[in-house]
Amino acid sequence: TPIFAFDWVSEGGFALLPSGRIFSTMRYQRPLVASDPPDLEKRNGSISKGWPWKHLFLQSSDDGGMTWSTPRQLTTVFGQTYGFPAAQSDGTVAVVHDTRYGPGPKVGRAMISRDGGKSWEFDYIVRDDGPDFDLGYPASVELDDGSLLTLYYQKRESSQEKCSLLWTRWRLPK
């Protein structure tokens, strides 16, 4: 049976933690609405007129997906929109996300939680191919040796070339 999460979300991922908790990420993107404060675009660092939100949010469930926590904002930079969680056997969660719309380089970044998604260490660079490359839609899985394998697409923004599928094998910082 489908369960409603909340409005204006798409492009998410799920991970099952060793504790049984289900961890979910989702893209939250919406236009200005009448009840928004007049400075919301500025506060959120929007670079798209009329769109104050393009961020990654998360939820969790401790009862097999029957009920979900209140959605929480994970990324704070406008344009960090798609992220996919990977749970490690020790309960650590890594969310690799893209920054395809925001200011700054479009690198693959990771946010790490060592307490099941309650608190986060920010902004580990997984891959940076320079300012002309778009890296997006990452998905990760833990391998037997504890490393993470992250797949994503890469496309040179200044050309009409097709996307390439790339991967990076990496370890979480200690």
Short mmCIF file of C-alpha atoms in Angstrom, two decimals:
data_model
loop_
_atom_site.label_atom_id
_atom_site.label_comp_id
_atom_site.label_asym_id
_atom_site.label_seq_id
_atom_site.Cartn_x
_atom_site.Cartn_y
_atom_site.Cartn_z
CA THR A 1 0.00 0.00 0.00
CA PRO A 2 1.50 3.36 -0.96
CA ILE A 3 2.15 5.76 1.92
CA PHE A 4 2.08 9.52 1.32
CA ALA A 5 5.36 11.21 2.31
CA PHE A 6 4.70 14.89 1.62
CA ASP A 7 4.16 17.29 -1.29
CA TRP A 8 6.82 18.53 -3.69
CA VAL A 9 9.20 15.56 -3.37
CA SER A 10 10.72 13.19 -5.92
CA GLU A 11 13.93 11.32 -6.74
CA GLY A 12 14.72 9.50 -3.55
CA GLY A 13 16.46 6.46 -2.23
CA PHE A 14 16.22 4.02 0.67
CA ALA A 15 18.67 2.14 2.85
CA LEU A 16 18.03 -0.49 5.53
CA LEU A 17 20.22 0.03 8.59
CA PRO A 18 21.43 -2.91 10.71
CA SER A 19 19.08 -1.69 13.48
CA GLY A 20 16.08 -2.28 11.19
CA ARG A 21 15.50 1.45 10.64
CA ILE A 22 14.65 2.39 7.05
CA PHE A 23 16.37 5.56 5.99
CA SER A 24 15.03 7.61 3.08
CA THR A 25 16.28 10.59 1.10
CA MET A 26 14.21 12.72 -1.28
CA ARG A 27 14.53 15.80 -3.44
CA TYR A 28 12.37 18.67 -2.16
CA GLN A 29 11.75 21.29 -4.82
CA ARG A 30 8.88 23.73 -4.94
CA PRO A 31 7.93 27.17 -6.20
CA LEU A 32 7.10 30.14 -4.03
CA VAL A 33 3.68 29.93 -2.40
CA ALA A 34 1.57 32.74 -0.97
CA SER A 35 2.42 31.89 2.65
CA ASP A 36 6.21 32.08 2.13
CA PRO A 37 8.12 34.95 3.74
CA PRO A 38 9.23 37.54 1.17
CA ASP A 39 12.94 36.82 1.72
CA LEU A 40 12.76 33.00 1.44
CA GLU A 41 14.61 32.84 -1.89
CA LYS A 42 17.44 34.94 -0.48
CA ARG A 43 17.62 32.92 2.77
CA ASN A 44 17.79 29.63 0.84
CA GLY A 45 20.39 30.91 -1.62
CA SER A 46 18.08 30.39 -4.58
CA ILE A 47 19.52 30.94 -8.02
CA SER A 48 16.20 30.11 -9.76
CA LYS A 49 13.70 32.96 -9.66
CA GLY A 50 10.44 31.75 -8.10
CA TRP A 51 11.94 28.52 -6.72
CA PRO A 52 13.15 28.89 -3.10
CA TRP A 53 13.62 25.15 -2.54
CA LYS A 54 15.93 22.70 -4.34
CA HIS A 55 17.34 20.70 -1.46
CA LEU A 56 17.72 17.14 -0.16
CA PHE A 57 15.48 16.05 2.70
CA LEU A 58 15.36 12.83 4.71
CA GLN A 59 12.96 10.67 6.70
CA SER A 60 13.22 7.44 8.65
CA SER A 61 10.93 4.64 9.75
CA ASP A 62 11.40 2.30 12.70
CA ASP A 63 8.35 0.12 11.99
CA GLY A 64 9.04 -1.32 8.56
CA GLY A 65 7.75 1.72 6.67
CA MET A 66 4.30 1.91 8.25
CA THR A 67 5.01 5.34 9.76
CA TRP A 68 7.69 7.91 8.97
CA SER A 69 9.45 10.68 10.84
CA THR A 70 8.81 14.32 10.03
CA PRO A 71 10.89 15.26 6.97
CA ARG A 72 14.15 17.05 7.81
CA GLN A 73 16.36 19.15 5.58
CA LEU A 74 19.73 17.50 4.99
CA THR A 75 21.58 19.74 2.51
CA THR A 76 21.79 23.48 2.96
CA VAL A 77 23.21 24.61 -0.40
CA PHE A 78 20.61 25.42 -3.03
CA GLY A 79 20.84 22.84 -5.82
CA GLN A 80 22.04 19.90 -3.72
CA THR A 81 18.99 17.94 -4.75
CA TYR A 82 19.57 14.26 -5.40
CA GLY A 83 21.15 11.95 -2.88
CA PHE A 84 21.15 8.25 -2.23
CA PRO A 85 21.83 6.66 1.17
CA ALA A 86 24.07 3.66 1.76
CA ALA A 87 24.07 1.88 5.12
CA GLN A 88 27.22 0.24 6.37
CA SER A 89 27.32 -2.85 8.56
CA ASP A 90 28.36 -0.74 11.60
CA GLY A 91 25.27 1.50 11.23
CA THR A 92 27.06 4.39 9.55
CA VAL A 93 25.03 6.05 6.79
CA ALA A 94 26.63 7.80 3.83
CA VAL A 95 24.51 9.98 1.55
CA VAL A 96 26.30 10.82 -1.67
CA HIS A 97 24.61 13.77 -3.36
CA ASP A 98 25.01 15.97 -6.39
CA THR A 99 25.09 19.75 -6.78
CA ARG A 100 23.92 20.01 -10.36
CA TYR A 101 21.96 23.25 -9.97
CA GLY A 102 23.73 25.15 -7.27
CA PRO A 103 26.56 27.55 -6.99
CA GLY A 104 30.10 26.22 -7.07
CA PRO A 105 31.55 23.12 -8.66
CA LYS A 106 29.25 20.23 -9.56
CA VAL A 107 31.13 17.61 -7.58
CA GLY A 108 29.98 14.39 -5.95
CA ARG A 109 29.83 15.02 -2.22
CA ALA A 110 29.04 12.80 0.75
CA MET A 111 27.46 13.50 4.09
CA ILE A 112 28.16 10.95 6.84
CA SER A 113 26.09 9.98 9.87
CA ARG A 114 27.66 7.71 12.47
CA ASP A 115 24.53 7.61 14.65
CA GLY A 116 21.84 6.28 12.32
CA GLY A 117 20.92 9.60 10.71
CA LYS A 118 20.56 11.81 13.78
CA SER A 119 23.63 14.01 13.19
CA TRP A 120 25.78 14.61 10.12
CA GLU A 121 29.37 15.33 9.15
CA PHE A 122 29.34 17.50 6.04
CA ASP A 123 30.84 17.76 2.64
CA TYR A 124 33.33 15.01 1.89
CA ILE A 125 34.35 15.18 -1.78
CA VAL A 126 33.87 11.80 -3.49
CA ARG A 127 34.69 13.02 -7.01
CA ASP A 128 35.60 16.36 -8.56
CA ASP A 129 36.26 16.48 -12.30
CA GLY A 130 36.44 20.24 -12.57
CA PRO A 131 34.01 23.03 -13.28
CA ASP A 132 32.92 21.87 -16.74
CA PHE A 133 31.56 18.49 -15.66
CA ASP A 134 28.10 17.64 -14.38
CA LEU A 135 28.13 14.66 -11.99
CA GLY A 136 24.76 13.37 -10.91
CA TYR A 137 22.34 10.73 -9.69
CA PRO A 138 24.79 8.88 -7.44
CA ALA A 139 23.91 5.55 -5.85
CA SER A 140 26.14 3.66 -3.42
CA VAL A 141 26.48 0.24 -1.85
CA GLU A 142 28.83 -1.18 0.78
CA LEU A 143 31.21 -3.88 -0.45
CA ASP A 144 32.45 -6.87 1.56
CA ASP A 145 35.66 -5.06 2.57
CA GLY A 146 33.72 -2.08 4.03
CA SER A 147 34.46 0.27 1.14
CA LEU A 148 31.68 2.01 -0.76
CA LEU A 149 31.07 1.75 -4.47
CA THR A 150 29.32 4.83 -5.87
CA LEU A 151 27.94 4.98 -9.42
CA TYR A 152 26.93 8.24 -11.12
CA TYR A 153 26.74 9.86 -14.50
CA GLN A 154 29.19 12.39 -15.88
CA LYS A 155 28.62 14.83 -18.72
CA ARG A 156 30.72 17.70 -20.01
CA GLU A 157 28.44 20.73 -19.83
CA SER A 158 30.06 22.60 -22.72
CA SER A 159 29.26 19.88 -25.25
CA GLN A 160 26.35 17.85 -26.53
CA GLU A 161 28.10 14.56 -25.79
CA LYS A 162 26.20 11.74 -24.22
CA CYS A 163 26.50 10.96 -20.53
CA SER A 164 29.02 8.44 -19.26
CA LEU A 165 28.43 6.07 -16.34
CA LEU A 166 31.32 6.17 -13.87
CA TRP A 167 32.09 4.68 -10.50
CA THR A 168 34.29 5.52 -7.54
CA ARG A 169 35.33 3.04 -4.87
CA TRP A 170 36.14 4.81 -1.62
CA ARG A 171 36.31 4.54 2.15
CA LEU A 172 34.67 6.76 4.71
CA PRO A 173 37.02 9.06 6.59
CA LYS A 174 37.73 7.97 10.15
#
